[in-house]
């Protein structure tokens, strides 16, 4: 039986990706896509890749009942409108940061507080590789932040296997594409200002530190660079295990965690041009590439991961989480390969 879905914030970048994924998903039919600015216009008038769809934007104030509502709106919108969302749908999947952290105190610390702290206990942090067991039956799902997702997917096997136990300090550096800033990204993401840059962005105090620390219980130093790509988040994580670890040990650790995961592949050395995780190789897909190297002289392990911020880092992860929550095949609607060769994605 087909499930109905609506996308609130469908004129934005991640909202457009949700409509793209859901419109060819075997279990979903998109019945509503909202935008205040483009209400009554076709979805294809904003997203040219979706011109074939017979779907028009409607106002978010006129939500129709659906099985699943995906919210792809700026921070603060979902927490303000969550009652209306939940009235309209049995399952709400939110792509913003509004329901990712576990307590009001954390929102006081990292954001500007929270309107509906009672719901924070109820919401499930989506990243399905880590929270698969909690998703079935959930009615409020928070998709993880894109940079946090890149780091967490890369580091999780080290914590699961006890290579890291949470007492260590983890350093995360992420290179991010301009689509992270959304459709209204502003001057910093405009083509003349963004082209060719490798620009430190949020070098300290990035809010995604909170998500990574919540997963692993360790302290995280996070910095990001805005670089000249459209899609992609590439994380380089530096960790210093207490005990020496070899590369073959790490292969065992990562295989154990990921060999059955449909959306994670290991890329660590080998031959050819693409020997480590690379955003170009996952552009447009829900895949994450993860790799590593050992630096014995400095007692360091360096972990690389690459995702498409609008897929594994948001819309793809949201659809994957909904698939798990509703008992669908996990790959439904996400089972396709990326492009090669491709220009700066
Ligand atoms: N871009 C990424 O790579 C990425 C990755 C992970 C998570 N996220 C998160 O996902 C969310 C969406 O990001 P995005 O990049 O897709 O943003 P975006 O391109 O700026 O799109 C925002 C969408 O929300 C709608 N909107 C804005 N204010 C609204 C309101 N008060 N009520 C209803 N709709 C409203 C906008 O349309 P109208 O103004 O026309 O209604 C638009 O469709 C954000 O919370 C972001 O942090 C983004």
CSV table of C-alpha atoms and ligand atoms in Angstrom, one decimal:
chain,number,residue,atom,x,y,z
A,1,UNK,CA,0.0,0.0,0.0
A,2,UNK,CA,1.4,3.4,-1.0
A,3,UNK,CA,2.0,5.8,1.8
A,4,UNK,CA,1.3,9.5,1.3
A,5,UNK,CA,4.0,12.0,2.1
A,6,UNK,CA,4.3,15.8,2.3
A,7,UNK,CA,7.4,17.9,2.1
A,8,UNK,CA,7.3,21.2,4.1
A,9,UNK,CA,10.0,23.5,2.7
A,10,UNK,CA,10.0,21.8,-0.7
A,11,UNK,CA,11.3,24.8,-2.6
A,12,UNK,CA,14.6,24.6,-0.7
A,13,UNK,CA,17.7,22.5,-1.5
A,14,UNK,CA,17.0,19.6,0.8
A,15,UNK,CA,13.3,19.8,0.2
A,16,UNK,CA,13.9,19.5,-3.5
A,17,UNK,CA,16.0,16.4,-2.9
A,18,UNK,CA,13.2,14.9,-0.8
A,19,UNK,CA,10.7,15.4,-3.6
A,20,UNK,CA,13.2,13.9,-6.0
A,21,UNK,CA,13.7,10.8,-3.8
A,22,UNK,CA,10.1,10.3,-2.8
A,23,UNK,CA,8.6,10.8,-6.2
A,24,UNK,CA,10.3,7.6,-7.4
A,25,UNK,CA,10.1,5.7,-4.1
A,26,UNK,CA,8.0,2.5,-4.5
A,27,UNK,CA,6.2,3.0,-1.2
A,28,UNK,CA,5.5,6.7,-1.2
A,29,UNK,CA,3.4,9.2,-3.1
A,30,UNK,CA,4.1,12.9,-2.6
A,31,UNK,CA,0.8,14.6,-2.2
A,32,UNK,CA,1.9,18.0,-0.9
A,33,UNK,CA,5.0,20.2,-1.3
A,34,UNK,CA,5.0,23.5,0.4
A,35,UNK,CA,6.5,26.9,-0.2
A,36,UNK,CA,5.2,30.3,0.8
A,37,UNK,CA,7.2,32.2,-1.8
A,38,UNK,CA,6.3,29.9,-4.7
A,39,UNK,CA,2.7,28.8,-3.7
A,40,UNK,CA,0.7,27.7,-6.7
A,41,UNK,CA,3.7,27.4,-9.0
A,42,UNK,CA,4.9,24.0,-10.2
A,43,UNK,CA,7.7,22.3,-8.3
A,44,UNK,CA,9.6,22.1,-11.6
A,45,UNK,CA,9.6,25.9,-11.9
A,46,UNK,CA,12.0,25.9,-8.9
A,47,UNK,CA,13.7,22.5,-9.3
A,48,UNK,CA,14.4,22.1,-13.1
A,49,UNK,CA,15.3,18.4,-12.6
A,50,UNK,CA,11.7,17.9,-11.4
A,51,UNK,CA,9.9,19.4,-14.3
A,52,UNK,CA,8.2,16.1,-15.2
A,53,UNK,CA,6.3,16.0,-11.9
A,54,UNK,CA,2.7,17.1,-11.9
A,55,UNK,CA,2.9,18.8,-8.5
A,56,UNK,CA,2.4,22.4,-7.4
A,57,UNK,CA,3.6,24.1,-4.2
A,58,UNK,CA,1.0,24.9,-1.6
A,59,UNK,CA,1.0,27.1,1.5
A,60,UNK,CA,2.4,25.4,4.7
A,61,UNK,CA,-0.6,26.7,6.6
A,62,UNK,CA,-2.9,24.4,4.6
A,63,UNK,CA,-1.4,21.0,5.5
A,64,UNK,CA,-3.3,18.0,4.3
A,65,UNK,CA,-3.4,14.7,6.2
A,66,UNK,CA,-0.6,12.3,5.2
A,67,UNK,CA,1.2,9.3,6.5
A,68,UNK,CA,4.6,11.0,6.7
A,69,UNK,CA,5.5,14.6,6.8
A,70,UNK,CA,9.1,15.6,6.0
A,71,UNK,CA,10.1,19.1,7.2
A,72,UNK,CA,13.0,20.7,5.5
A,73,UNK,CA,12.8,24.2,7.0
A,74,UNK,CA,15.3,26.5,8.8
A,75,UNK,CA,16.1,26.0,12.4
A,76,UNK,CA,13.2,27.1,14.7
A,77,UNK,CA,10.4,26.5,12.2
A,78,UNK,CA,9.7,22.8,13.2
A,79,UNK,CA,9.7,23.4,16.9
A,80,UNK,CA,7.2,26.3,16.4
A,81,UNK,CA,4.9,24.2,14.1
A,82,UNK,CA,5.4,20.7,15.4
A,83,UNK,CA,1.9,20.4,16.8
A,84,UNK,CA,0.4,21.1,13.3
A,85,UNK,CA,2.9,18.7,11.7
A,86,UNK,CA,1.9,16.0,14.1
A,87,UNK,CA,-1.8,16.7,13.6
A,88,UNK,CA,-1.3,16.2,9.9
A,89,UNK,CA,0.9,13.1,10.0
A,90,UNK,CA,1.5,10.0,12.0
A,91,UNK,CA,5.3,10.3,11.5
A,92,UNK,CA,7.3,13.5,11.2
A,93,UNK,CA,10.8,13.4,9.9
A,94,UNK,CA,12.6,16.7,10.6
A,95,UNK,CA,15.8,17.7,8.7
A,96,UNK,CA,16.6,20.7,10.9
A,97,UNK,CA,18.5,20.8,14.2
A,98,UNK,CA,15.3,21.3,16.1
A,99,UNK,CA,15.0,17.8,17.6
A,100,UNK,CA,18.5,16.4,17.4
A,101,UNK,CA,19.8,17.1,20.8
A,102,UNK,CA,18.6,15.4,24.0
A,103,UNK,CA,17.8,18.2,26.4
A,104,UNK,CA,16.7,21.8,26.9
A,105,UNK,CA,20.1,22.5,28.6
A,106,UNK,CA,21.9,21.5,25.4
A,107,UNK,CA,19.7,23.8,23.3
A,108,UNK,CA,20.4,26.6,25.8
A,109,UNK,CA,24.1,25.9,25.4
A,110,UNK,CA,24.3,25.5,21.6
A,111,UNK,CA,21.3,27.3,20.2
A,112,UNK,CA,18.8,29.8,21.5
A,113,UNK,CA,16.9,27.5,23.8
A,114,UNK,CA,13.9,25.3,22.8
A,115,UNK,CA,10.2,25.9,22.6
A,116,UNK,CA,9.1,22.3,23.1
A,117,UNK,CA,11.7,20.5,25.3
A,118,UNK,CA,9.3,17.8,26.4
A,119,UNK,CA,9.5,16.4,22.8
A,120,UNK,CA,13.3,16.0,22.9
A,121,UNK,CA,13.0,12.7,24.8
A,122,UNK,CA,10.6,11.4,22.2
A,123,UNK,CA,12.6,12.2,19.1
A,124,UNK,CA,14.9,9.7,17.6
A,125,UNK,CA,18.3,10.8,16.1
A,126,UNK,CA,18.1,9.3,12.7
A,127,UNK,CA,21.4,8.1,11.6
A,128,UNK,CA,20.2,4.6,10.8
A,129,UNK,CA,23.6,2.9,11.0
A,130,UNK,CA,23.7,3.8,14.7
A,131,UNK,CA,20.0,4.0,15.7
A,132,UNK,CA,18.3,1.3,13.6
A,133,UNK,CA,16.7,-0.4,16.6
A,134,UNK,CA,15.1,2.8,17.9
A,135,UNK,CA,13.5,3.8,14.6
A,136,UNK,CA,10.6,1.4,14.2
A,137,UNK,CA,7.5,2.9,15.8
A,138,UNK,CA,9.1,6.3,16.2
A,139,UNK,CA,6.8,9.3,15.4
A,140,UNK,CA,9.3,12.1,15.5
A,141,UNK,CA,12.7,11.5,13.8
A,142,UNK,CA,15.5,14.1,13.6
A,143,UNK,CA,17.8,13.6,10.7
A,144,UNK,CA,21.5,14.3,11.7
A,145,UNK,CA,23.4,17.4,10.7
A,146,UNK,CA,25.5,16.9,7.5
A,147,UNK,CA,28.9,17.6,9.0
A,148,UNK,CA,28.1,15.6,12.2
A,149,UNK,CA,26.9,12.7,10.0
A,150,UNK,CA,30.2,12.7,8.0
A,151,UNK,CA,32.2,12.6,11.3
A,152,UNK,CA,30.0,10.1,13.1
A,153,UNK,CA,30.0,7.6,10.2
A,154,UNK,CA,33.7,7.8,10.0
A,155,UNK,CA,34.4,7.5,13.8
A,156,UNK,CA,31.7,5.1,15.0
A,157,UNK,CA,33.5,1.8,14.4
A,158,UNK,CA,36.4,3.0,16.5
A,159,UNK,CA,34.1,3.5,19.5
A,160,UNK,CA,32.1,0.4,18.9
A,161,UNK,CA,35.3,-1.8,18.8
A,162,UNK,CA,36.9,-0.1,21.8
A,163,UNK,CA,39.8,1.4,19.9
A,164,UNK,CA,38.5,4.7,21.4
A,165,UNK,CA,36.7,4.6,24.7
A,166,UNK,CA,35.5,8.2,24.9
A,167,UNK,CA,38.3,9.4,27.1
A,168,UNK,CA,40.3,10.7,24.1
A,169,UNK,CA,40.1,14.0,22.3
A,170,UNK,CA,38.9,13.9,18.7
A,171,UNK,CA,39.8,16.6,16.1
A,172,UNK,CA,37.4,16.9,13.2
A,173,UNK,CA,38.0,19.0,10.1
A,174,UNK,CA,35.3,19.1,7.5
A,175,UNK,CA,35.4,20.6,4.0
A,176,UNK,CA,31.9,21.6,2.9
A,177,UNK,CA,30.1,22.5,-0.3
A,178,UNK,CA,28.0,25.7,-0.8
A,179,UNK,CA,24.7,23.9,-0.9
A,180,UNK,CA,25.1,23.4,2.9
A,181,UNK,CA,24.0,27.1,3.2
A,182,UNK,CA,20.6,26.4,1.6
A,183,UNK,CA,18.9,28.1,-1.4
A,184,UNK,CA,19.1,31.4,0.3
A,185,UNK,CA,22.8,31.0,1.2
A,186,UNK,CA,23.6,34.6,1.0
A,187,UNK,CA,26.8,36.5,0.0
A,188,UNK,CA,29.3,33.9,1.3
A,189,UNK,CA,27.7,31.3,-1.0
A,190,UNK,CA,27.3,33.4,-4.1
A,191,UNK,CA,29.3,32.2,-7.1
A,192,UNK,CA,31.8,35.1,-7.3
A,193,UNK,CA,32.5,35.0,-3.6
A,194,UNK,CA,32.6,31.2,-3.2
A,195,UNK,CA,34.5,30.3,-6.4
A,196,UNK,CA,38.0,29.1,-5.7
A,197,UNK,CA,37.9,29.5,-2.0
A,198,UNK,CA,39.2,27.4,0.9
A,199,UNK,CA,37.7,29.5,3.6
A,200,UNK,CA,37.7,28.7,7.3
A,201,UNK,CA,34.1,28.7,8.5
A,202,UNK,CA,33.0,28.2,12.1
A,203,UNK,CA,36.6,27.3,13.1
A,204,UNK,CA,35.5,26.9,16.7
A,205,UNK,CA,32.3,26.3,18.6
A,206,UNK,CA,30.4,24.7,15.6
A,207,UNK,CA,27.0,23.4,16.7
A,208,UNK,CA,27.7,20.0,15.2
A,209,UNK,CA,30.2,19.4,18.0
A,210,UNK,CA,27.2,18.8,20.2
A,211,UNK,CA,25.9,16.0,18.0
A,212,UNK,CA,29.2,14.2,17.7
A,213,UNK,CA,29.9,14.5,21.5
A,214,UNK,CA,26.4,13.2,22.2
A,215,UNK,CA,27.0,10.0,20.1
A,216,UNK,CA,30.5,9.2,21.5
A,217,UNK,CA,30.7,10.9,24.9
A,218,UNK,CA,34.2,12.3,24.0
A,219,UNK,CA,35.3,15.8,23.6
A,220,UNK,CA,35.4,17.0,20.0
A,221,UNK,CA,37.3,19.9,18.4
A,222,UNK,CA,35.6,20.7,15.1
A,223,UNK,CA,36.5,23.2,12.3
A,224,UNK,CA,35.1,23.6,8.9
A,225,UNK,CA,36.3,25.0,5.6
A,226,UNK,CA,33.9,26.3,2.9
A,227,UNK,CA,35.4,25.0,-0.4
A,228,UNK,CA,34.6,25.4,-4.1
A,229,UNK,CA,32.1,22.5,-4.5
A,230,UNK,CA,28.3,22.5,-4.5
A,231,UNK,CA,27.6,19.2,-2.9
A,232,UNK,CA,29.7,17.3,-0.4
A,233,UNK,CA,31.1,17.1,3.1
A,234,UNK,CA,34.5,15.5,3.5
A,235,UNK,CA,35.6,14.9,7.1
A,236,UNK,CA,39.1,14.3,8.2
A,237,UNK,CA,39.2,13.1,11.8
A,238,UNK,CA,42.4,12.9,13.9
A,239,UNK,CA,42.3,10.5,16.8
A,240,UNK,CA,45.0,9.2,19.2
A,241,UNK,CA,44.1,5.8,20.6
A,242,UNK,CA,45.7,4.8,24.0
A,243,UNK,CA,46.9,1.5,22.5
A,244,UNK,CA,48.8,1.1,19.2
A,245,UNK,CA,46.6,-0.1,16.4
A,246,UNK,CA,47.6,-1.5,12.9
A,247,UNK,CA,46.0,-1.0,9.6
A,248,UNK,CA,44.9,-4.6,9.3
A,249,UNK,CA,43.3,-4.3,12.8
A,250,UNK,CA,41.4,-1.3,11.4
A,251,UNK,CA,40.2,-3.1,8.4
A,252,UNK,CA,38.8,-5.7,10.7
A,253,UNK,CA,37.1,-3.1,12.9
A,254,UNK,CA,35.5,-1.2,9.9
A,255,UNK,CA,34.5,-4.4,8.2
A,256,UNK,CA,32.8,-5.6,11.3
A,257,UNK,CA,30.8,-2.4,11.6
A,258,UNK,CA,29.9,-1.8,7.9
A,259,UNK,CA,30.1,-5.0,5.8
A,260,UNK,CA,26.3,-5.4,5.9
A,261,UNK,CA,25.5,-1.7,5.7
A,262,UNK,CA,23.8,-0.8,2.4
A,263,UNK,CA,25.0,2.8,2.3
A,264,UNK,CA,28.6,2.7,3.6
A,265,UNK,CA,31.6,1.6,1.7
A,266,UNK,CA,35.2,1.3,2.7
A,267,UNK,CA,37.8,3.1,0.6
A,268,UNK,CA,41.2,3.0,2.3
A,269,UNK,CA,44.3,2.9,0.1
A,270,UNK,CA,44.4,0.6,-3.0
A,271,UNK,CA,45.3,2.0,-6.4
A,272,UNK,CA,44.1,4.5,-8.9
A,273,UNK,CA,43.1,8.1,-8.4
A,274,UNK,CA,40.3,7.6,-5.9
A,275,UNK,CA,42.1,5.9,-3.0
A,276,UNK,CA,40.4,7.6,-0.2
A,277,UNK,CA,36.8,8.9,0.4
A,278,UNK,CA,35.8,11.5,-2.1
A,279,UNK,CA,32.6,13.6,-2.3
A,280,UNK,CA,32.6,13.4,-6.1
A,281,UNK,CA,32.2,9.7,-5.9
A,282,UNK,CA,29.0,9.9,-3.8
A,283,UNK,CA,27.4,13.0,-5.3
A,284,UNK,CA,23.6,12.5,-5.6
A,285,UNK,CA,23.6,9.3,-3.7
A,286,UNK,CA,22.9,8.2,-0.1
A,287,UNK,CA,26.3,6.5,0.1
A,288,UNK,CA,29.0,7.3,2.6
A,289,UNK,CA,32.6,6.5,1.8
A,290,UNK,CA,34.8,5.8,4.8
A,291,UNK,CA,38.6,5.3,5.0
A,292,UNK,CA,41.6,5.5,7.3
A,293,UNK,CA,45.3,5.5,7.7
A,294,UNK,CA,47.6,4.8,10.6
A,295,UNK,CA,50.4,7.2,11.6
A,296,UNK,CA,52.5,5.1,14.0
A,297,UNK,CA,55.2,7.8,14.6
A,298,UNK,CA,52.5,10.1,16.0
A,299,UNK,CA,50.4,7.4,17.5
A,300,UNK,CA,47.6,8.8,15.4
A,301,UNK,CA,44.8,7.3,13.3
A,302,UNK,CA,43.4,9.6,10.6
A,303,UNK,CA,39.9,8.8,9.4
A,304,UNK,CA,38.3,10.1,6.2
A,305,UNK,CA,34.7,10.1,5.2
A,306,UNK,CA,32.8,11.7,2.4
A,307,UNK,CA,29.0,12.2,1.9
A,308,UNK,CA,26.7,14.3,-0.2
A,309,UNK,CA,25.4,16.8,2.4
A,310,UNK,CA,21.9,16.9,0.8
A,311,UNK,CA,21.7,13.1,0.6
A,312,UNK,CA,23.4,11.0,3.3
A,313,UNK,CA,23.7,14.4,5.2
A,314,UNK,CA,19.9,15.2,5.1
A,315,UNK,CA,17.3,14.1,2.6
A,316,UNK,CA,18.7,10.6,1.8
A,317,UNK,CA,19.2,9.9,5.5
A,318,UNK,CA,15.7,11.1,6.2
A,319,UNK,CA,14.2,8.7,3.6
A,320,UNK,CA,16.5,5.9,4.9
A,321,UNK,CA,15.2,6.5,8.4
A,322,UNK,CA,11.6,6.6,7.3
A,323,UNK,CA,12.2,3.3,5.5
A,324,UNK,CA,13.5,1.7,8.7
A,325,UNK,CA,10.8,3.3,10.8
A,326,UNK,CA,8.0,1.9,8.6
A,327,UNK,CA,9.5,-1.5,7.9
A,328,UNK,CA,10.3,-0.9,4.2
A,329,UNK,CA,13.3,-2.3,2.4
A,330,UNK,CA,16.1,0.0,3.6
A,331,UNK,CA,17.2,0.7,0.1
A,332,UNK,CA,13.8,1.6,-1.2
A,333,UNK,CA,14.0,4.9,-3.2
A,334,UNK,CA,17.7,5.1,-2.6
A,335,UNK,CA,19.0,2.2,-4.7
A,336,UNK,CA,21.0,3.9,-7.4
A,337,UNK,CA,24.6,4.6,-8.3
A,338,UNK,CA,26.2,8.0,-8.6
A,339,UNK,CA,27.7,9.6,-11.8
A,340,UNK,CA,31.3,9.3,-13.1
A,341,UNK,CA,32.9,11.4,-14.5
A,342,UNK,CA,31.2,14.5,-13.1
A,343,UNK,CA,32.2,18.1,-12.7
A,344,UNK,CA,32.6,19.8,-9.3
A,345,UNK,CA,29.3,18.6,-7.8
B,1,LIG,N1,21.5,22.2,2.9
B,1,LIG,C1,22.1,21.1,3.5
B,1,LIG,O1,23.1,20.6,3.1
B,1,LIG,C2,21.5,20.6,4.8
B,1,LIG,C3,22.1,19.5,5.4
B,1,LIG,C4,21.5,19.0,6.6
B,1,LIG,C5,20.5,19.6,7.2
B,1,LIG,N2,20.0,20.8,6.7
B,1,LIG,C6,18.9,21.4,7.4
B,1,LIG,O2,17.7,21.2,6.6
B,1,LIG,C7,16.9,22.4,6.7
B,1,LIG,C8,16.6,22.9,5.3
B,1,LIG,O3,17.8,23.3,4.7
B,1,LIG,P1,17.9,23.8,3.2
B,1,LIG,O4,19.4,23.9,2.9
B,1,LIG,O5,17.1,22.9,2.3
B,1,LIG,O6,17.2,25.2,3.3
B,1,LIG,P2,16.7,26.2,2.2
B,1,LIG,O7,17.2,25.8,0.9
B,1,LIG,O8,16.9,27.6,2.7
B,1,LIG,O9,15.1,25.9,2.2
B,1,LIG,C9,14.3,26.2,3.3
B,1,LIG,C10,12.8,25.9,2.9
B,1,LIG,O10,12.0,26.2,4.1
B,1,LIG,C11,10.9,27.0,3.7
B,1,LIG,N3,10.6,27.9,4.8
B,1,LIG,C12,11.4,28.9,5.3
B,1,LIG,N4,10.8,29.4,6.4
B,1,LIG,C13,9.6,28.7,6.6
B,1,LIG,C14,8.5,28.9,7.5
B,1,LIG,N5,8.6,29.8,8.5
B,1,LIG,N6,7.5,28.0,7.4
B,1,LIG,C15,7.4,27.1,6.4
B,1,LIG,N7,8.4,27.0,5.4
B,1,LIG,C16,9.5,27.8,5.6
B,1,LIG,C17,11.4,27.7,2.4
B,1,LIG,O11,10.3,28.1,1.5
B,1,LIG,P3,9.4,29.3,1.7
B,1,LIG,O12,10.1,30.4,2.4
B,1,LIG,O13,9.0,29.6,0.3
B,1,LIG,O14,8.2,28.8,2.4
B,1,LIG,C18,12.3,26.7,1.8
B,1,LIG,O15,11.5,25.8,1.0
B,1,LIG,C19,17.6,23.4,7.6
B,1,LIG,O16,17.2,23.3,8.9
B,1,LIG,C20,19.1,23.0,7.5
B,1,LIG,O17,19.9,23.3,8.6
B,1,LIG,C21,20.5,21.3,5.5
